[in-house]
Amino acid sequence: MADTTDDGYQAFAAARIGHLYRSACLLTGGDTHLAEDLVQETLGRIFVRWRRVSGADNPVAYAQTMLAHTFLSWRRRRSSGERPSATPPEAGIAEDGDPALRVTLLSALRQLPERDRAVLVLRYWEDRSVQETATALRLSAGAVRSHALRALTRLRAELGDDASLFIDR
């Protein structure tokens, strides 16, 4: 018989798994298999710390931060022999919208350095403030602004005329 701690974790995981997966897809530049691995590892780490996480002020933000840390540590390890493919993933991030635009954006995101990509996902996809993003990534607020500016500039250059569809300033 499962205790109430497990029930709380299961409800949390069921409610957040889709959003974590979409964030992971953006972090990985559309690599859906790696995104699934990152979400699984993140949820495993949350389960181990569930009592502490469930008592936190914002368990959702904790989960997103842990996902970003998991992604960055995976990229630092470089132990993975997997390589991203030039072909688009078999499944998109969202069910609606223009698939060609999603593929274009994912391709442009894939060209960014991992830290810049993590800043963009937390800052604009997760709609976090500069300070929240800085805390999550263990950076200064100025470094977050610098990474975001550099990443947005590169995205605009990469997307060309399509940039106005994604980046409105």
Coordinates of C-alpha atoms in Angstrom, one line a residue:
M1 CA 0.0 0.0 0.0
A2 CA 1.5 3.4 -1.0
D3 CA 1.7 6.1 1.6
T4 CA 0.4 9.7 1.1
T5 CA 3.9 10.9 0.2
D6 CA 3.9 8.6 -2.9
D7 CA 0.4 9.7 -3.8
G8 CA 1.4 13.4 -3.6
Y9 CA 4.5 12.7 -5.8
Q10 CA 2.5 10.8 -8.3
A11 CA -0.1 13.5 -8.6
F12 CA 2.6 16.1 -9.0
A13 CA 4.5 14.1 -11.6
A14 CA 1.3 13.4 -13.6
A15 CA 0.4 17.1 -13.6
R16 CA 3.9 18.4 -14.6
I17 CA 5.3 15.7 -16.9
G18 CA 3.9 17.3 -20.1
H19 CA 5.3 20.8 -19.3
L20 CA 8.6 19.4 -18.2
Y21 CA 8.8 17.4 -21.5
R22 CA 8.0 20.5 -23.6
S23 CA 10.7 22.5 -21.8
A24 CA 13.2 19.6 -22.2
C25 CA 12.4 19.5 -25.9
L26 CA 13.3 23.2 -26.2
L27 CA 16.5 22.8 -24.1
T28 CA 17.6 19.9 -26.3
G29 CA 16.8 21.7 -29.5
G30 CA 14.1 19.2 -30.5
D31 CA 15.9 16.0 -29.5
T32 CA 12.8 14.2 -28.2
H33 CA 14.7 11.1 -27.0
L34 CA 17.1 13.1 -24.9
A35 CA 14.2 15.2 -23.6
E36 CA 12.5 12.1 -22.4
D37 CA 15.7 11.0 -20.7
L38 CA 16.1 14.4 -19.0
V39 CA 12.5 14.4 -17.7
Q40 CA 12.8 10.8 -16.4
E41 CA 16.1 11.7 -14.6
T42 CA 14.6 14.9 -13.2
L43 CA 11.5 13.2 -11.9
G44 CA 13.7 10.5 -10.4
R45 CA 15.7 13.1 -8.5
I46 CA 12.5 14.8 -7.4
F47 CA 11.2 11.5 -6.1
V48 CA 14.3 11.0 -3.9
R49 CA 13.9 14.5 -2.5
W50 CA 10.1 14.6 -2.5
R51 CA 9.6 15.5 1.2
R52 CA 11.8 18.5 0.8
V53 CA 10.4 19.4 -2.6
S54 CA 6.8 19.2 -1.5
G55 CA 7.5 21.4 1.4
A56 CA 9.1 24.1 -0.8
D57 CA 7.4 27.4 -1.6
N58 CA 7.2 26.5 -5.3
P59 CA 7.7 22.8 -6.2
V60 CA 7.0 23.6 -9.9
A61 CA 9.9 26.1 -10.1
Y62 CA 12.0 23.6 -8.2
A63 CA 11.3 21.0 -10.9
Q64 CA 12.0 23.4 -13.7
T65 CA 15.3 24.4 -12.1
M66 CA 16.2 20.8 -11.6
L67 CA 15.4 20.1 -15.2
A68 CA 17.7 22.9 -16.4
H69 CA 20.5 21.7 -14.0
T70 CA 20.1 18.1 -15.3
F71 CA 20.4 19.4 -18.9
L72 CA 23.5 21.4 -18.2
S73 CA 25.2 18.6 -16.3
W74 CA 24.4 16.2 -19.1
R75 CA 26.0 18.6 -21.6
R76 CA 29.1 19.0 -19.4
R77 CA 29.6 15.2 -19.1
R78 CA 30.0 14.8 -22.8
S79 CA 29.9 11.0 -22.1
S80 CA 27.0 10.5 -24.4
G81 CA 27.8 9.1 -27.8
E82 CA 24.5 10.2 -29.2
R83 CA 24.6 12.9 -31.9
P84 CA 21.6 15.2 -32.9
S85 CA 20.2 14.4 -36.3
A86 CA 19.6 17.0 -39.1
T87 CA 16.2 15.6 -39.7
P88 CA 13.3 17.0 -37.7
P89 CA 11.9 14.9 -34.8
E90 CA 9.0 12.6 -35.5
A91 CA 6.8 14.5 -33.1
G92 CA 6.5 18.2 -32.5
I93 CA 6.3 20.1 -29.3
A94 CA 2.8 21.2 -29.7
E95 CA -0.2 19.7 -31.4
D96 CA -1.4 22.9 -33.1
G97 CA 0.4 25.6 -35.1
D98 CA 2.6 25.5 -38.1
P99 CA 4.9 22.5 -38.0
A100 CA 7.4 24.2 -40.4
L101 CA 7.8 27.1 -38.0
R102 CA 8.4 24.8 -35.0
V103 CA 11.1 22.9 -36.9
T104 CA 12.7 26.2 -37.9
L105 CA 12.7 27.4 -34.3
L106 CA 14.0 24.1 -33.0
S107 CA 16.8 24.2 -35.6
A108 CA 17.7 27.7 -34.6
L109 CA 17.7 26.8 -30.9
R110 CA 19.9 23.9 -31.6
Q111 CA 22.6 26.3 -33.0
L112 CA 22.8 28.1 -29.7
P113 CA 25.3 27.2 -26.9
E114 CA 23.6 25.2 -24.1
R115 CA 23.8 27.9 -21.5
D116 CA 22.2 30.5 -23.9
R117 CA 19.5 28.0 -24.7
A118 CA 18.8 27.3 -21.0
V119 CA 18.6 31.1 -20.4
L120 CA 16.0 31.5 -23.2
V121 CA 13.9 28.6 -22.1
L122 CA 13.8 29.7 -18.5
R123 CA 13.4 33.4 -19.2
Y124 CA 10.9 33.3 -22.1
W125 CA 9.3 29.8 -22.2
E126 CA 9.0 29.5 -18.4
D127 CA 8.4 33.3 -18.1
R128 CA 10.8 33.7 -15.2
S129 CA 12.3 37.0 -14.2
V130 CA 16.0 37.8 -14.7
Q131 CA 16.7 37.2 -11.0
E132 CA 14.8 33.9 -10.9
T133 CA 16.7 32.7 -14.0
A134 CA 20.0 33.8 -12.5
T135 CA 19.2 31.9 -9.3
A136 CA 18.2 28.8 -11.1
L137 CA 21.3 28.7 -13.3
R138 CA 23.7 30.1 -10.6
L139 CA 24.6 33.1 -12.7
S140 CA 24.5 36.8 -12.0
A141 CA 21.6 38.9 -13.3
G142 CA 23.9 40.7 -15.6
A143 CA 25.1 37.3 -17.0
V144 CA 21.5 36.3 -17.7
R145 CA 20.8 39.5 -19.5
S146 CA 24.0 39.1 -21.5
H147 CA 23.3 35.5 -22.4
A148 CA 19.7 36.4 -23.4
L149 CA 20.8 39.3 -25.5
R150 CA 23.4 37.2 -27.3
A151 CA 21.0 34.3 -27.8
L152 CA 18.2 36.5 -29.2
T153 CA 20.7 38.3 -31.5
R154 CA 21.8 34.9 -32.8
L155 CA 18.2 33.7 -33.2
R156 CA 17.3 36.8 -35.2
A157 CA 20.3 36.3 -37.5
E158 CA 19.5 32.6 -37.9
L159 CA 15.8 33.0 -38.5
G160 CA 16.0 36.1 -40.7
D161 CA 12.5 37.1 -41.9
D162 CA 10.9 34.4 -39.7
A163 CA 12.3 36.0 -36.6
S164 CA 9.2 38.3 -36.2
L165 CA 7.0 35.1 -35.9
F166 CA 8.9 34.0 -32.8
I167 CA 10.7 37.0 -31.3
D168 CA 8.7 40.1 -30.6
R169 CA 10.5 42.8 -28.7

